[in-house]
Short mmCIF file of C-alpha atoms in Angstrom, two decimals:
data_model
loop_
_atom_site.label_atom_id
_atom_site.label_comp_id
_atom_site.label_asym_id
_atom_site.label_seq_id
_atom_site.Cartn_x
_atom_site.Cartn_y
_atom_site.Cartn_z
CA UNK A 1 -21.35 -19.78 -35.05
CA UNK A 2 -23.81 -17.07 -34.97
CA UNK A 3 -25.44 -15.58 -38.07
CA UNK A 4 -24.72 -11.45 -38.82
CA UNK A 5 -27.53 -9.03 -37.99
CA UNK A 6 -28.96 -6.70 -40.81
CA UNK A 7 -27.11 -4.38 -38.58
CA UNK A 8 -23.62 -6.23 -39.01
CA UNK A 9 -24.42 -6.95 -42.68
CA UNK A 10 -24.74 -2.89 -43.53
CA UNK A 11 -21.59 -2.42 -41.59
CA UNK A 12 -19.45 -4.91 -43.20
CA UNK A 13 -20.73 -3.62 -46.53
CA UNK A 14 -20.04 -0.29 -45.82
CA UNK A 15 -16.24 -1.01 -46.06
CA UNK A 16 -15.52 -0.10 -49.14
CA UNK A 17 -12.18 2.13 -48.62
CA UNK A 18 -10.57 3.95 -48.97
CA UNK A 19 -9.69 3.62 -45.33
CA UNK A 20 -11.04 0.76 -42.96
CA UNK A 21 -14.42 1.98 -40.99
CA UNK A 22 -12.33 1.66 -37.75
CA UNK A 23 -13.51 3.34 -34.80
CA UNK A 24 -11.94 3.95 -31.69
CA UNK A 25 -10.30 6.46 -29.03
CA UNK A 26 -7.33 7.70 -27.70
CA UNK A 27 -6.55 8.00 -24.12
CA UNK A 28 -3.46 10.23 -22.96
CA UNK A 29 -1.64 9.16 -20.01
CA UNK A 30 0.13 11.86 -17.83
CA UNK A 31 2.58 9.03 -17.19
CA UNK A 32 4.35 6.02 -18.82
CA UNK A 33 2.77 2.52 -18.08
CA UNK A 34 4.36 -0.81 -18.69
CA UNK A 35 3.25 -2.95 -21.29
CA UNK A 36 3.73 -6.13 -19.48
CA UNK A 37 1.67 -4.69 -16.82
CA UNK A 38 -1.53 -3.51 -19.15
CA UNK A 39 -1.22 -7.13 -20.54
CA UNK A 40 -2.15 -8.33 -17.12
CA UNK A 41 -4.37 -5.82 -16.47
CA UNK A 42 -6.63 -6.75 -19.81
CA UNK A 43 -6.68 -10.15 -19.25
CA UNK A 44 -7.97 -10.11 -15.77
CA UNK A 45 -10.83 -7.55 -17.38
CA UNK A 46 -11.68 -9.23 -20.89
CA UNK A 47 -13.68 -11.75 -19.67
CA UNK A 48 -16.35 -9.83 -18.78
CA UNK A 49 -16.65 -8.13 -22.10
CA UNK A 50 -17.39 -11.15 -24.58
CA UNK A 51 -17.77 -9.23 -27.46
CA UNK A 52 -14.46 -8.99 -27.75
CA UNK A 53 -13.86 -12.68 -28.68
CA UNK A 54 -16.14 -12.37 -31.77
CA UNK A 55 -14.14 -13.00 -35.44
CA UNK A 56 -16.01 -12.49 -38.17
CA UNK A 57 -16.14 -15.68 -41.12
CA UNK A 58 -17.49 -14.56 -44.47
CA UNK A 59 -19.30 -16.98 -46.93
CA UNK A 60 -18.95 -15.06 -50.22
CA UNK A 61 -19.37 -11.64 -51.13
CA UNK A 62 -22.93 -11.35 -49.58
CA UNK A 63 -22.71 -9.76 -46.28
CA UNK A 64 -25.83 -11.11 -44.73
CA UNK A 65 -23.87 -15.03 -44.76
CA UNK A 66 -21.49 -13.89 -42.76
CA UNK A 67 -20.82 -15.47 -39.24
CA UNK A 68 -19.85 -14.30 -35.49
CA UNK A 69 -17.69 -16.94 -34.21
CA UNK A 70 -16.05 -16.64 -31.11
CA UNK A 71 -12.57 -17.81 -30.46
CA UNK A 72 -9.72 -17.68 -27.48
CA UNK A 73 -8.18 -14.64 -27.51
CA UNK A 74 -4.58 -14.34 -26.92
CA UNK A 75 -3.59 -10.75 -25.60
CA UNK A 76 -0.26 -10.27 -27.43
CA UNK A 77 -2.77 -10.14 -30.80
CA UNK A 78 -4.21 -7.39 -29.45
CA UNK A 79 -2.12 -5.21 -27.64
CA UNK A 80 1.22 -4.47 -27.86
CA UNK A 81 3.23 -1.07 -28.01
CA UNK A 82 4.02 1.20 -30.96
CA UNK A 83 6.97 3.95 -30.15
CA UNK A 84 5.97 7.65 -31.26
CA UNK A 85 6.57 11.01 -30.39
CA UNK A 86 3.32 11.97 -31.63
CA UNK A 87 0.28 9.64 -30.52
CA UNK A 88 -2.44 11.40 -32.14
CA UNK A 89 -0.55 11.55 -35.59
CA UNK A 90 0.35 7.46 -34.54
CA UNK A 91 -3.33 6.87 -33.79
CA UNK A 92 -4.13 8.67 -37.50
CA UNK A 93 -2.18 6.30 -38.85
CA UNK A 94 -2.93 3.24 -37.58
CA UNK A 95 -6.58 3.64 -38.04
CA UNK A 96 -5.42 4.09 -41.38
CA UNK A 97 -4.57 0.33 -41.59
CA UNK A 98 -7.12 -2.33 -42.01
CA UNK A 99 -6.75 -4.75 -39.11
CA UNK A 100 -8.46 -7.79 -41.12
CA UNK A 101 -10.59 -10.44 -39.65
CA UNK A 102 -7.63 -13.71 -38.69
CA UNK A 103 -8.44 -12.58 -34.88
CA UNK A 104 -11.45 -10.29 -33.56
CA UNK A 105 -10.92 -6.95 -34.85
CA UNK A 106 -9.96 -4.54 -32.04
CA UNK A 107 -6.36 -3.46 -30.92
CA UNK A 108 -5.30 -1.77 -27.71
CA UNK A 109 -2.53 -0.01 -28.40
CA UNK A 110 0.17 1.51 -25.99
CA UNK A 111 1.45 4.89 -28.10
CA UNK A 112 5.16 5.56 -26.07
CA UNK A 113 7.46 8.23 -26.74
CA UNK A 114 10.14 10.12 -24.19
CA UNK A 115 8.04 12.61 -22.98
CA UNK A 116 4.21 11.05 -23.89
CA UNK A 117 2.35 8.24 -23.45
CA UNK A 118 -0.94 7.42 -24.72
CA UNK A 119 -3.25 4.48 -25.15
CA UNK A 120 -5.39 3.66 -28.36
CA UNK A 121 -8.37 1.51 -28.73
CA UNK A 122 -9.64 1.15 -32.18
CA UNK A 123 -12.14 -1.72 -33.22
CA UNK A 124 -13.87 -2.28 -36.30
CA UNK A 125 -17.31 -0.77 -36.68
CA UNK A 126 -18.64 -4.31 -37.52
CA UNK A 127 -17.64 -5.32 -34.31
CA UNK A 128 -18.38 -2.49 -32.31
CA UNK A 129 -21.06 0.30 -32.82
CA UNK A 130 -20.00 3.83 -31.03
CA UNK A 131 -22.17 3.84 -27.94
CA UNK A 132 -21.03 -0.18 -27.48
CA UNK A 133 -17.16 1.00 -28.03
CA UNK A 134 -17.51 3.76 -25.13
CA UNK A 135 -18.93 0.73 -22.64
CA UNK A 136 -16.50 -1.58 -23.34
CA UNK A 137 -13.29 0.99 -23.66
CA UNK A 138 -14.67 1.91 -19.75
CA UNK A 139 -14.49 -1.68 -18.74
CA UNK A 140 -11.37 -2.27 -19.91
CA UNK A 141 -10.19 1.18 -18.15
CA UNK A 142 -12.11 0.47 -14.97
CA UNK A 143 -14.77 2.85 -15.36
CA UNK A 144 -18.66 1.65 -15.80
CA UNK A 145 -19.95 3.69 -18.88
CA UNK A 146 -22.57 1.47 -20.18
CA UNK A 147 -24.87 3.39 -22.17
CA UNK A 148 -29.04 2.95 -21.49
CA UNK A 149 -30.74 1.51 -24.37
CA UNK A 150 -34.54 2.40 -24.79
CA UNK A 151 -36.71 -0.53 -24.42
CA UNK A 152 -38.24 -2.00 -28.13
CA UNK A 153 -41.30 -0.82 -28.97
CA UNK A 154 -43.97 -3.13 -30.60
CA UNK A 155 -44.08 -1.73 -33.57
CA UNK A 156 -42.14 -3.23 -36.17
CA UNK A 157 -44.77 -3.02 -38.93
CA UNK A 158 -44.67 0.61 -38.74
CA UNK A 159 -41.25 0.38 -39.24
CA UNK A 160 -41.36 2.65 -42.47
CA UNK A 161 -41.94 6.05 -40.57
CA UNK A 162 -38.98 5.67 -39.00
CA UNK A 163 -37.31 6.09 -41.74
CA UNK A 164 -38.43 9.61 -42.29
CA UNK A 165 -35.94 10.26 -39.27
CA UNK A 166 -33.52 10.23 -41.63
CA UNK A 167 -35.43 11.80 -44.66
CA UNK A 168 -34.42 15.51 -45.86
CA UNK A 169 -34.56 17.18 -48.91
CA UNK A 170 -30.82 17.38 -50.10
CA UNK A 171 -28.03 19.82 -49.82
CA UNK A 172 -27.04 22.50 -52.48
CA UNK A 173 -23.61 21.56 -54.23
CA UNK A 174 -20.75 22.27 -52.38
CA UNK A 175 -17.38 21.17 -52.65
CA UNK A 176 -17.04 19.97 -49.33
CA UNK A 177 -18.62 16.84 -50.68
CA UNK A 178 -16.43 15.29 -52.75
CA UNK A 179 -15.24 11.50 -52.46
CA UNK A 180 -12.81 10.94 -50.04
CA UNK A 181 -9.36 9.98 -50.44
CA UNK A 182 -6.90 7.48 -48.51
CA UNK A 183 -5.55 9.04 -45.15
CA UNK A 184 -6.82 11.75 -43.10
CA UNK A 185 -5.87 14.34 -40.71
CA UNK A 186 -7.41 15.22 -37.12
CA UNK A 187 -7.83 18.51 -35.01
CA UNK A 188 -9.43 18.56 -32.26
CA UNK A 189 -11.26 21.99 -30.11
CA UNK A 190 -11.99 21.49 -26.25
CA UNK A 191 -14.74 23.46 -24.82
CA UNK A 192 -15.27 23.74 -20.99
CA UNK A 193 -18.86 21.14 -21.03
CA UNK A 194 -21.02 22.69 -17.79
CA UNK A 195 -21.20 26.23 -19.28
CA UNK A 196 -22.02 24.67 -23.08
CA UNK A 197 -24.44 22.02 -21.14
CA UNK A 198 -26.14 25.27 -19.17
CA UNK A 199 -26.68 27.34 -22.33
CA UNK A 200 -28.37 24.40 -24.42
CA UNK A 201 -30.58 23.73 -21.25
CA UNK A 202 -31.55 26.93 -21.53
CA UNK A 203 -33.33 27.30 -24.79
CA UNK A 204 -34.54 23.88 -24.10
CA UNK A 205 -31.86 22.19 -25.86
CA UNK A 206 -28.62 19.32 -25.74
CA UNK A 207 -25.26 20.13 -26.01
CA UNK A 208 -25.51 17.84 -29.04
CA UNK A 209 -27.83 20.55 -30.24
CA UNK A 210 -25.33 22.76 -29.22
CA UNK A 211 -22.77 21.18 -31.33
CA UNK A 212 -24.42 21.22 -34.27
CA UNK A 213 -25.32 24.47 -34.27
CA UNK A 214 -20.92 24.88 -33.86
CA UNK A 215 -20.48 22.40 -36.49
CA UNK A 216 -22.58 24.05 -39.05
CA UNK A 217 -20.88 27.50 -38.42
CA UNK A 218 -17.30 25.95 -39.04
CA UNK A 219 -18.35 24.06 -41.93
CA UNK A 220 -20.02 27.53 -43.38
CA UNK A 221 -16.67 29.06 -42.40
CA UNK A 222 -14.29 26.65 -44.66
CA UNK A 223 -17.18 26.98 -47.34
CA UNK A 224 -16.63 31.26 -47.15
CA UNK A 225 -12.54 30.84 -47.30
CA UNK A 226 -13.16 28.54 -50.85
CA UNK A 227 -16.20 31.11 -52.01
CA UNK A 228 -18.74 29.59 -51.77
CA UNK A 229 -21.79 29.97 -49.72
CA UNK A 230 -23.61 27.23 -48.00
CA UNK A 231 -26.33 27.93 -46.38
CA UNK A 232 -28.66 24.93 -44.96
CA UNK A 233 -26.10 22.19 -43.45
CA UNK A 234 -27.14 18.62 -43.04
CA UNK A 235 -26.33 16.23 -40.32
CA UNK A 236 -26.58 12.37 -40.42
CA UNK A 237 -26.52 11.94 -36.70
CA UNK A 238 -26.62 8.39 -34.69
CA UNK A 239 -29.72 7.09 -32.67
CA UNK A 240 -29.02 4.62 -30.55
CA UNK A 241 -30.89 1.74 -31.59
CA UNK A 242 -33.63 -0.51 -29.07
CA UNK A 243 -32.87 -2.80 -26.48
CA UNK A 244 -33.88 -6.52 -26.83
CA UNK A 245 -34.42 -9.21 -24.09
CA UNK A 246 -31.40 -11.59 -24.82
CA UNK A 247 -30.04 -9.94 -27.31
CA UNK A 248 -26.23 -9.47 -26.99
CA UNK A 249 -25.18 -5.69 -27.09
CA UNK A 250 -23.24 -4.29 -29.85
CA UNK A 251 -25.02 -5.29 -32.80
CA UNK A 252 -24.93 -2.06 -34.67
CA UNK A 253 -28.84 -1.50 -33.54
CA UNK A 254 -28.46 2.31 -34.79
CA UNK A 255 -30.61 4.09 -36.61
CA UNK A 256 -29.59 8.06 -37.93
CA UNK A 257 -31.25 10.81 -38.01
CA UNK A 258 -30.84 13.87 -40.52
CA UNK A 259 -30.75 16.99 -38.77
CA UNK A 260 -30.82 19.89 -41.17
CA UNK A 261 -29.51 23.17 -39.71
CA UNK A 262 -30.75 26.10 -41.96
CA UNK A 263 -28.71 29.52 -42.66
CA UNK A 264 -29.07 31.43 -39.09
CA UNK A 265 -30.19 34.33 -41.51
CA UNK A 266 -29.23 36.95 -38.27
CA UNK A 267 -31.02 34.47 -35.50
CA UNK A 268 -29.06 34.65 -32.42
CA UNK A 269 -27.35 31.78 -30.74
CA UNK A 270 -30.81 31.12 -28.33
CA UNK A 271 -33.00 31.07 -31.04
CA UNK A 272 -31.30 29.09 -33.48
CA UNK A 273 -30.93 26.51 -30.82
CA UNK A 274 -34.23 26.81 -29.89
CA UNK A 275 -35.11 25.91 -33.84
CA UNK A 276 -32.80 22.87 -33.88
CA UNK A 277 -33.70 21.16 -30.69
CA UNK A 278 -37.31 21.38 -32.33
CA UNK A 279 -36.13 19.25 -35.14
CA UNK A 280 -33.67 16.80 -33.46
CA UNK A 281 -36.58 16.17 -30.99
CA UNK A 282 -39.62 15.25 -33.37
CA UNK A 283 -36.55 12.87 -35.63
CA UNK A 284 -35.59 11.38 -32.26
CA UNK A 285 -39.52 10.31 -31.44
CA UNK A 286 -39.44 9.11 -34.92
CA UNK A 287 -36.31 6.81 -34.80
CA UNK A 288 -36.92 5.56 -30.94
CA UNK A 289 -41.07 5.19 -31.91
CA UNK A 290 -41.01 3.72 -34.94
CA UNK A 291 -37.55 1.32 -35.15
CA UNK A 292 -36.05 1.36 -38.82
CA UNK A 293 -32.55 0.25 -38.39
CA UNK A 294 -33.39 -3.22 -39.67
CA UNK A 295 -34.89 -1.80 -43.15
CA UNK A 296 -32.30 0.60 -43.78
CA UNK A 297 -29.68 -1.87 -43.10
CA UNK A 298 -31.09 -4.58 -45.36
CA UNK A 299 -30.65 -1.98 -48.30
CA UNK A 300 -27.40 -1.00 -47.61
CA UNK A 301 -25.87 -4.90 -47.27
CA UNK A 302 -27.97 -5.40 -50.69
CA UNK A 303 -25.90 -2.28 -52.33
CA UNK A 304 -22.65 -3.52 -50.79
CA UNK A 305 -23.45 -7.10 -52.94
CA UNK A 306 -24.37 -5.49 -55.68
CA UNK A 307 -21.13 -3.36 -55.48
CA UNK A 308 -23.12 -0.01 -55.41
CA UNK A 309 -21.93 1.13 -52.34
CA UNK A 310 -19.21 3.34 -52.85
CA UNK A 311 -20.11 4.78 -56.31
CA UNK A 312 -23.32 5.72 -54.58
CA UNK A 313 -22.31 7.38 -51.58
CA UNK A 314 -19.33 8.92 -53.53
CA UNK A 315 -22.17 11.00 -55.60
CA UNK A 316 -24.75 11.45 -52.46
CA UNK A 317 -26.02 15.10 -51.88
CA UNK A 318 -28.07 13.90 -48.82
CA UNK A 319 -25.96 15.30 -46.02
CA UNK A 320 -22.93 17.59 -45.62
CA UNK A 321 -21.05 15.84 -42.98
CA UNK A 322 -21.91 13.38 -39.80
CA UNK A 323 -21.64 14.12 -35.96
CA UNK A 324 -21.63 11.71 -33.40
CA UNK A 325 -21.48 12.76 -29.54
CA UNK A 326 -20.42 10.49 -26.86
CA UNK A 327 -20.91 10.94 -23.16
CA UNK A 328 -17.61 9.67 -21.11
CA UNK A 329 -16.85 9.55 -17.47
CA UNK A 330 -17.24 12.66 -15.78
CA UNK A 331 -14.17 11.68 -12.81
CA UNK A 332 -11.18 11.10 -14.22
CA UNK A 333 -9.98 7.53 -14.72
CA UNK A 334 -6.44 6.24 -13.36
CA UNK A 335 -4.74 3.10 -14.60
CA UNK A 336 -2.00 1.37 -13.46
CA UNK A 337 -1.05 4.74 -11.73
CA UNK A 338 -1.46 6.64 -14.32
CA UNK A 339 -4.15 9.39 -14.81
CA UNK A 340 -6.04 9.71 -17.73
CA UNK A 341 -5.75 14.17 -18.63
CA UNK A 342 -7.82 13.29 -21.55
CA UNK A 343 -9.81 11.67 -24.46
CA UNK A 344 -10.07 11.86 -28.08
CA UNK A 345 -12.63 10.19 -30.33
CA UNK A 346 -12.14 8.74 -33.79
CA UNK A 347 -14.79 7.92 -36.12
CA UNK A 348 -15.12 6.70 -39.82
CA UNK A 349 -15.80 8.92 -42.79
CA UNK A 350 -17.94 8.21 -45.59
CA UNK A 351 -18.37 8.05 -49.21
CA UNK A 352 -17.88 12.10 -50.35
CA UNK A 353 -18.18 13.11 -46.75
CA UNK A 354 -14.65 15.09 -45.74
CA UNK A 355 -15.33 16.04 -42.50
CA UNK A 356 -16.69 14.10 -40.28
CA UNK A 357 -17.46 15.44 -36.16
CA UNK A 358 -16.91 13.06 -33.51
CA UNK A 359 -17.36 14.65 -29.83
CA UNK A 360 -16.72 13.00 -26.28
CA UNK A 361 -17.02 14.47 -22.79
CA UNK A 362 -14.54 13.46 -20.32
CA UNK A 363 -14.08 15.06 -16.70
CA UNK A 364 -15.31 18.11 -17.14
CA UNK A 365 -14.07 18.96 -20.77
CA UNK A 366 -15.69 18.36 -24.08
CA UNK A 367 -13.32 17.47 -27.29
CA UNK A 368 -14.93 18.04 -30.66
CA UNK A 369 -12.26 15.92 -32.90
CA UNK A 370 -13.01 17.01 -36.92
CA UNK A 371 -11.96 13.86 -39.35
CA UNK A 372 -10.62 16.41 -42.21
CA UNK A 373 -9.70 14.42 -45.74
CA UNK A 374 -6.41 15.54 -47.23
CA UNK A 375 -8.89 18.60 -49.45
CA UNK A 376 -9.55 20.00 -46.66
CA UNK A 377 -6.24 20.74 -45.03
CA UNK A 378 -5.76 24.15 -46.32
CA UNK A 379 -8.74 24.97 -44.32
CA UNK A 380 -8.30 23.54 -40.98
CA UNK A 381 -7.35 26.53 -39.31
CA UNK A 382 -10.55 28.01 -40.42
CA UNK A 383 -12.51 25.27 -39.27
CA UNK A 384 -11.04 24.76 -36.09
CA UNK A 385 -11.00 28.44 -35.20
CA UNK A 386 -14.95 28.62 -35.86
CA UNK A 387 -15.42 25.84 -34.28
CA UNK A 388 -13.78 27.15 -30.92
CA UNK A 389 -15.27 30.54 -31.83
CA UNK A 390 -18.52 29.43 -31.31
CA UNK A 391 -18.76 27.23 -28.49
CA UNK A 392 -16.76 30.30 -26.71
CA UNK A 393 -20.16 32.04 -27.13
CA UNK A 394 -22.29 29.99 -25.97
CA UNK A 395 -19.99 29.23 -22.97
CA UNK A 396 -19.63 32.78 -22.53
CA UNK A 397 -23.67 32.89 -22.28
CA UNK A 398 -23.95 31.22 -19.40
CA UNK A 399 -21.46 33.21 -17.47
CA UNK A 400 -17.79 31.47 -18.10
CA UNK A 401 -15.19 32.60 -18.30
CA UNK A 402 -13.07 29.80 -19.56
CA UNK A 403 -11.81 29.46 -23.31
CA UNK A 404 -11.38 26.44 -25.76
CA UNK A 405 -8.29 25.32 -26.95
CA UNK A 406 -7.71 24.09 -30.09
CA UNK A 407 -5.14 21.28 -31.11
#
């Protein structure tokens, strides 16, 4: 048995419904693959991923007594095949569905219908933080996507300021925070990433930068259609927590950062990127400088015992929404003879959060996948068409001509 991090202990707190914090992603096949065959396939490549073979064993409500205990893993637990016509409205759906803790909590799924065929790989967040998922999703694809952790700093009992990473002065009232109900819809924009990557670079900036400034413009957009004007947008955005000498990875070492994106009040596209690579760069130095995850998560695994959790981030007025950007293989990935045309990420919502960003680059192509709860359906069209609006800009900036497609 091995004891739960703070880390772990936040996580398992923070699931609290109404859906399961399940992450995970969804690969589409340009072919149909046999299940037998991806059985194989898996076994031969889960041993070198050990993670996978953790189950978590609680001792009472208290988070922080739980246990990691690892266990033989039998492959027909964990993937198997689910007939659909539609595998992103499949995927919705079973990410929906809390996979409990009798065996380690990750499924790879094969989504087959007559004319589609796509894989899903969903995990729970305990389990698995996002930049972990991405390295071990590429192992079990054949692709090497591990993700380079900064080294720890020496610094622990400075710890404090790195909280003010994640420290902003509120949002106005909108009603695009409002607690979240059960089930959830996705829609997804792809952007062409070189010409998006070249205008960032440009005004010194990421095309995370970049995709806040997008997010912020759709999220203005749905705010307009209901009336209502919303002006300075706040981000809670991941920071990949510090690497430790013999410490196993994926132990929800993340820190986040708030990234507050003010009304462009007539700035340009350059300039307000320009101002928000300013700010994402001075709360990045914070959270990598001055490591914090280990506070913050000892508060949050306190609120989860004391059952504050969910009331409490069901009234919060700290952020608007959350974005998390993931960098996948830039070839494309084959398996079992089948190419992989795409992928789509899926990330957990939050408290009175409903709409939550999750973005992934694969091959070329960037997919901005918005986690809309059931209020904001009437506005998805809005959303998604700003969305694709403005990364068309700044692609057209730097000279393409290629358009984004929206889903």
């Amino acid at each position: 048995m091995e004891r739960f991090s703070l880390g772990d202990a936040a996580e398992l707190a923070g699931d609290v419904g109404p859906d399961p914090r399940l992450i995970g992603v969804v690969a589409e096949l340009d072919r149909p693959i046999e299940l037998d065959a991806l059985r194989a396939l898996i076994a031969e490549r889960l041993p070198d991923q050990p993670i996978l073979a953790r189950r978590v064993v609680r001792d009472g409500p208290a988070t922080w007594k739980a246990c990691w205990e690892t266990v033989e893993l039998r492959v027909e637990d964990h993937v198997y095949e689910v007939p659909t016509s539609d595998p992103l409205r499949t995927a919705t759906d079973l990410v929906s569905t809390d996979f409990g803790h009798r065996v380690p909590a990750w499924r790879l799924i094969l989504l087959r219908g007559p004319q589609t065929s796509a894989l899903l790989f969903a995990a729970h967040h305990v389990l698995l933080d996002g930049a972990t998922a991405v390295g071990v999703v590429g192992s079990l694809l054949g692709a090497d996507l591990t993700v380079p952790m900064p080294p720890a700093r020496r610094r622990r009992f400075l710890g404090f300021l790195g909280l003010l990473a994640g420290a902003n002065a509120g949002v106005a009232k909108t009603s695009l925070l409002t607690p979240i109900t059960a089930g959830f819809r996705l829609a997804t924009v792809d952007a062409p990433l070189a010409p998006v990557q070249a205008a960032a670079r440009r005004c010194g900036a990421t095309v995370n930068d970049a995709l806040l400034l997008a997010a912020a413009e759709a999220l203005r957009a749905v705010a307009a259609a209901r009336g209502e004007q919303l002006g300075r947008v706040v981000f809670s955005v991941p920071v990949t927590g510090q690497a430790h000498p013999g410490r196993q990875v994926g132990r929800n070492e993340v820190a986040a950062m708030a990234v507050a994106i003010p009304d462009p009040a007539g700035r340009d596209d350059a300039a307000q990127l320009v101002r928000i690579a300013g700010r994402t760069r001075w709360r990045k130095l914070l959270a990598h400088g001055f490591p914090s995850a280990g506070a913050f998560a000892g508060v949050l695994a306190l609120l989860g015992r004391l059952g504050w959790y969910r009331p409490l981030f069901s009234r919060q007025r700290a952020i608007t929404s959350l974005l998390t950007n993931l960098r996948g293989p830039a070839e494309p990935l084959n398996l079992l003879g089948a190419e992989v045309t795409s992928l789509t990420a899926l990330s957990p919502a939050l408290g009175n959060v409903t709409v939550v960003f999750a973005a992934v680059s694969y091959a070329g192509t960037l997919r901005i996948t918005a986690r809309l709860d059931r209020s904001v359906w009437p506005e998805q069209d809005v959303l998604t068409s700003t969305l694709a609006n403005s990364l068309d800009r700044l692609a057209g900036s730097a000279g393409s001509p290629q358009r984004t497609r929206t889903r």
